mmCIF file of the C-alpha atoms, coordinates in Angstrom:
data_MODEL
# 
_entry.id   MODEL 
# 
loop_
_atom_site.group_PDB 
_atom_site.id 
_atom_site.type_symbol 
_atom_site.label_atom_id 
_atom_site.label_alt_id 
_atom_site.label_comp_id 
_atom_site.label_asym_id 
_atom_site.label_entity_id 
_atom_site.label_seq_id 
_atom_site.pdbx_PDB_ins_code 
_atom_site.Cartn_x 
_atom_site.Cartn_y 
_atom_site.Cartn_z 
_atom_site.occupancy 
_atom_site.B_iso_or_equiv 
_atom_site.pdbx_formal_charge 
_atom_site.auth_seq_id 
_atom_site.auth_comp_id 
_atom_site.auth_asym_id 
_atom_site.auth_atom_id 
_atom_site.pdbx_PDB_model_num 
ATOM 1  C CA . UNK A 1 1  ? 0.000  0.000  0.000   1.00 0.00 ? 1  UNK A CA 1 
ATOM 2  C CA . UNK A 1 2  ? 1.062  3.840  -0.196  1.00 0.00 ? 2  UNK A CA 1 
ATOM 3  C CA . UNK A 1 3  ? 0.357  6.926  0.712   1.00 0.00 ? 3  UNK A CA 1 
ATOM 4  C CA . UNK A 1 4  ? -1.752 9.309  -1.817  1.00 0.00 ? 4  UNK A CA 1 
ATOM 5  C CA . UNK A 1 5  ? -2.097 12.488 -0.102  1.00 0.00 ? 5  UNK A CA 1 
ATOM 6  C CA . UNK A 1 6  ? 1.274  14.228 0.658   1.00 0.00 ? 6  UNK A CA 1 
ATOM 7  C CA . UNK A 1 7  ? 1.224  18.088 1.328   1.00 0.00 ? 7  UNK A CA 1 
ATOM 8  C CA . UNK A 1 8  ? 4.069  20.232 1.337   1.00 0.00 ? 8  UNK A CA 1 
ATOM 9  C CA . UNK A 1 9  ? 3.322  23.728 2.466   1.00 0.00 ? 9  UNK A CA 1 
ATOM 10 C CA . UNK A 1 10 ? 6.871  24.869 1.813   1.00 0.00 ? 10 UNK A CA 1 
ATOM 11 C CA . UNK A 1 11 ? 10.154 23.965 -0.362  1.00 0.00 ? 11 UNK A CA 1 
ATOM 12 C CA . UNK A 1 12 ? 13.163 26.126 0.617   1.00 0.00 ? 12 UNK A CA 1 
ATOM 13 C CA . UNK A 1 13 ? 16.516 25.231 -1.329  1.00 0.00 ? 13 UNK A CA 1 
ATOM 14 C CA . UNK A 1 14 ? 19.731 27.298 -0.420  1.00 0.00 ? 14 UNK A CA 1 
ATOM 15 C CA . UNK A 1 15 ? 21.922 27.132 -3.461  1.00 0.00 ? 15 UNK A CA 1 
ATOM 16 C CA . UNK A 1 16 ? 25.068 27.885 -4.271  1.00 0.00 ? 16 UNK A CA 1 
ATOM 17 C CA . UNK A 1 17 ? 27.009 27.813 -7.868  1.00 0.00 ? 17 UNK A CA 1 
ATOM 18 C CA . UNK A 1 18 ? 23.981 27.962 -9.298  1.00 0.00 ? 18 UNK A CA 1 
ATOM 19 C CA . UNK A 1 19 ? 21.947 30.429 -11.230 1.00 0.00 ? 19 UNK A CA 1 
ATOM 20 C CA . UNK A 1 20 ? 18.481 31.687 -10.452 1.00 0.00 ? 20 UNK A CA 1 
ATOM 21 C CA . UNK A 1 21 ? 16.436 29.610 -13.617 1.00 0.00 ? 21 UNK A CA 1 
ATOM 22 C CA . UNK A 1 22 ? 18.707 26.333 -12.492 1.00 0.00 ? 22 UNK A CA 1 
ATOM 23 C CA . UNK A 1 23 ? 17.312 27.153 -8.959  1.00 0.00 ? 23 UNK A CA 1 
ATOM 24 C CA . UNK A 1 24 ? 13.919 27.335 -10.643 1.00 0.00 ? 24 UNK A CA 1 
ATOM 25 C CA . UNK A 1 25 ? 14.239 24.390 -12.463 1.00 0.00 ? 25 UNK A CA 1 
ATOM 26 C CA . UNK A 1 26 ? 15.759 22.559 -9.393  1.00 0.00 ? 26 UNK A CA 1 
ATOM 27 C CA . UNK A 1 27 ? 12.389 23.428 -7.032  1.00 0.00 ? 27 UNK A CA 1 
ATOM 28 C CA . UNK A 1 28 ? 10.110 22.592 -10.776 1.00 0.00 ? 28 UNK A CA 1 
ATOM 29 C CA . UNK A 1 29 ? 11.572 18.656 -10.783 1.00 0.00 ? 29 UNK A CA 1 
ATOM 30 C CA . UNK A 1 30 ? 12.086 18.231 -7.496  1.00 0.00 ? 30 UNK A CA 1 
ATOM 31 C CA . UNK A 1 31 ? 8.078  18.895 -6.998  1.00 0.00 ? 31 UNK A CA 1 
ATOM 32 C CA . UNK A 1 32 ? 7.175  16.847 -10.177 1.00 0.00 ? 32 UNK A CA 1 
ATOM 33 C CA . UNK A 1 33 ? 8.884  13.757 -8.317  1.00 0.00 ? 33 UNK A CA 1 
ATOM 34 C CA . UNK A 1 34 ? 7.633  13.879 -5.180  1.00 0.00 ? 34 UNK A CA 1 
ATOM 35 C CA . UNK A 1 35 ? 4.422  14.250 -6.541  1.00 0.00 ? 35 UNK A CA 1 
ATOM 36 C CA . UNK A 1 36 ? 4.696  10.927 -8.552  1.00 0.00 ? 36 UNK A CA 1 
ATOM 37 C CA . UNK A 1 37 ? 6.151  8.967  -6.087  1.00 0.00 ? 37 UNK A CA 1 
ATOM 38 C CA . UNK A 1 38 ? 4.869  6.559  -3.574  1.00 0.00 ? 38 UNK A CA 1 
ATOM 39 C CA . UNK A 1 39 ? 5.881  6.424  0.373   1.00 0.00 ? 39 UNK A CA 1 
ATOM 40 C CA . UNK A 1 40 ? 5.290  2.779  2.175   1.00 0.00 ? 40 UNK A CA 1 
ATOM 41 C CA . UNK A 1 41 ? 3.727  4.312  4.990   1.00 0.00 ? 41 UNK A CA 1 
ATOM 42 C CA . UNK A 1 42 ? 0.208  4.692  4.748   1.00 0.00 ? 42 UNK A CA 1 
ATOM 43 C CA . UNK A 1 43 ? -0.871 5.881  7.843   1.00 0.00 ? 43 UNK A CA 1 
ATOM 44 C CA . UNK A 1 44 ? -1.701 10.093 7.831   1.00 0.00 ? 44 UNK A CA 1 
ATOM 45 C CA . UNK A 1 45 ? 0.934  12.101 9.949   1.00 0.00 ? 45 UNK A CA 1 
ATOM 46 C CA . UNK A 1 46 ? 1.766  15.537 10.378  1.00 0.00 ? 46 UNK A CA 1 
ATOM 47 C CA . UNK A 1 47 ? 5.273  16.383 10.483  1.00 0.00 ? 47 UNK A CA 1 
ATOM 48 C CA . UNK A 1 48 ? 5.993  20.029 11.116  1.00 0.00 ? 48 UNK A CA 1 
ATOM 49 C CA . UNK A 1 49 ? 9.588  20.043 9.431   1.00 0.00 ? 49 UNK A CA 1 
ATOM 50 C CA . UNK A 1 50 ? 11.976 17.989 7.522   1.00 0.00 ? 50 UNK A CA 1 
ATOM 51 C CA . UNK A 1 51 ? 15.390 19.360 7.272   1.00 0.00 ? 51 UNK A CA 1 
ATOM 52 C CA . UNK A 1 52 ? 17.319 17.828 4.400   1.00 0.00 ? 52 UNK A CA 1 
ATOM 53 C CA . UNK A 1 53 ? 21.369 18.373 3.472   1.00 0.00 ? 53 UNK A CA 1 
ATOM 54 C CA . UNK A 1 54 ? 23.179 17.076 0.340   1.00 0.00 ? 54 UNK A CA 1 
ATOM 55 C CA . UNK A 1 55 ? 26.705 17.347 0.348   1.00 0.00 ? 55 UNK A CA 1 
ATOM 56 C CA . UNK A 1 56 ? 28.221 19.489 -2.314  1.00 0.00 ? 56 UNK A CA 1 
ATOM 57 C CA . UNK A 1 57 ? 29.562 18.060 -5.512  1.00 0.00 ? 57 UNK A CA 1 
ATOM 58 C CA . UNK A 1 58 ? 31.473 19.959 -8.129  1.00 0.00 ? 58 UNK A CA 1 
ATOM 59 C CA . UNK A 1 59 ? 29.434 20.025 -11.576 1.00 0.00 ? 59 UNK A CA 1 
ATOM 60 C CA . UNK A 1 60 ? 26.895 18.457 -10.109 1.00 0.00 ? 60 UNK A CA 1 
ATOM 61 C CA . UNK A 1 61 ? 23.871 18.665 -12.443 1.00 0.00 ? 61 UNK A CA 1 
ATOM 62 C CA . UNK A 1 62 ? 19.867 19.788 -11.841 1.00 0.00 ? 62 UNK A CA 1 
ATOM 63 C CA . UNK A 1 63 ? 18.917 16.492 -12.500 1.00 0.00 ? 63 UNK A CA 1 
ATOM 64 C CA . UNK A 1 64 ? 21.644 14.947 -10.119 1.00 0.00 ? 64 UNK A CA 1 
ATOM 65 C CA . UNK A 1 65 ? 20.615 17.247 -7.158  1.00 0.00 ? 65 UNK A CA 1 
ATOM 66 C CA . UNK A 1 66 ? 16.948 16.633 -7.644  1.00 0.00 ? 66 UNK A CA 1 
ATOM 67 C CA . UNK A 1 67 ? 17.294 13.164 -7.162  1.00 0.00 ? 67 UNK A CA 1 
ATOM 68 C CA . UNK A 1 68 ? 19.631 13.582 -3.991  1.00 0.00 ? 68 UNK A CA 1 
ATOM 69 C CA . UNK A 1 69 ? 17.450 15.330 -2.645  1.00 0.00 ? 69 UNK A CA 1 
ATOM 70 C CA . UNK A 1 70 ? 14.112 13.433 -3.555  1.00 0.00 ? 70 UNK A CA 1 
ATOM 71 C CA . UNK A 1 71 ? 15.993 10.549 -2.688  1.00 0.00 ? 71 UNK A CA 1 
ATOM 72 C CA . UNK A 1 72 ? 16.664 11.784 1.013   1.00 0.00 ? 72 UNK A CA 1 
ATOM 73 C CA . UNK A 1 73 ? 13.279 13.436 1.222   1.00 0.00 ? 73 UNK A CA 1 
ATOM 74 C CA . UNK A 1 74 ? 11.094 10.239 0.850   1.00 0.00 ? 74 UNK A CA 1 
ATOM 75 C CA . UNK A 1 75 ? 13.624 8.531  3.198   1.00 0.00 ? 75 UNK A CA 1 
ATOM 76 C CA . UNK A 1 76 ? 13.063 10.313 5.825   1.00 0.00 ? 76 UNK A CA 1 
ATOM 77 C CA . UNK A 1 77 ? 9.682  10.582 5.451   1.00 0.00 ? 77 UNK A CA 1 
ATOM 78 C CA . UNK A 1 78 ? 9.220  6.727  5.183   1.00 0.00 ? 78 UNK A CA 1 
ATOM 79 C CA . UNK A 1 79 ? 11.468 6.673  8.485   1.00 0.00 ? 79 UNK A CA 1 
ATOM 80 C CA . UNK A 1 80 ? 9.305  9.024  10.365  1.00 0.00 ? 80 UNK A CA 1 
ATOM 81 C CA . UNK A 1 81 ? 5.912  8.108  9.092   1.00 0.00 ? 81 UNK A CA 1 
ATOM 82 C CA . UNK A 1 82 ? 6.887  4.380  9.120   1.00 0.00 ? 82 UNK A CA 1 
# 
C-alpha cells in the first residue's frame, strides 16, 4: 500500500554555484517527483519540518541534485511516518 495524499506547504533550497532559472528548475523537478512517487507508509501524519542536506559536488547537475534530494526526502519521510 502507499500513501496518496502528501502536502508540502513549503520547499526552501539554499543554493550555491547555481543560477536563479537552475534554482527554478531545481524546485520545478524536485516537486514533479515527489508528486509521482509513492511512500510505504500509509498511515496520515503531520510532520511540522523535515530538514534535508546534500553534500556538495562539483558540476553536479539539476537532475543529479533533484534526485539527492528526492531521494533523502522520501527517506526520511518513510522513516518518520513508518
Amino acid at each position: 500500500m502507499t500513501m496518496t495524499n502528501l502536502t508540502i506547504d513549503r520547499l526552501t533550497l539554499k543554493l550555491s554555484g547555481f543560477s536563479e532559472p537552475e534554482g527554478q528548475r531545481l524546485a520545478q523537478i524536485v516537486t514533479q517527483r515527489l508528486a509521482s512517487s509513492h511512500l510505504t507508509n500509509h498511515e496520515p501524519s503531520d510532520l511540522a519540518a523535515l530538514k534535508v542536506t546534500i553534500p556538495t559536488r562539483s558540476n553536479a547537475s539539476v537532475d543529479w541534485l533533484a534526485e539527492q534530494i528526492v531521494t533523502s526526502i522520501l527517506r526520511q519521510l518513510n522513516q518518520t511516518l513508518g
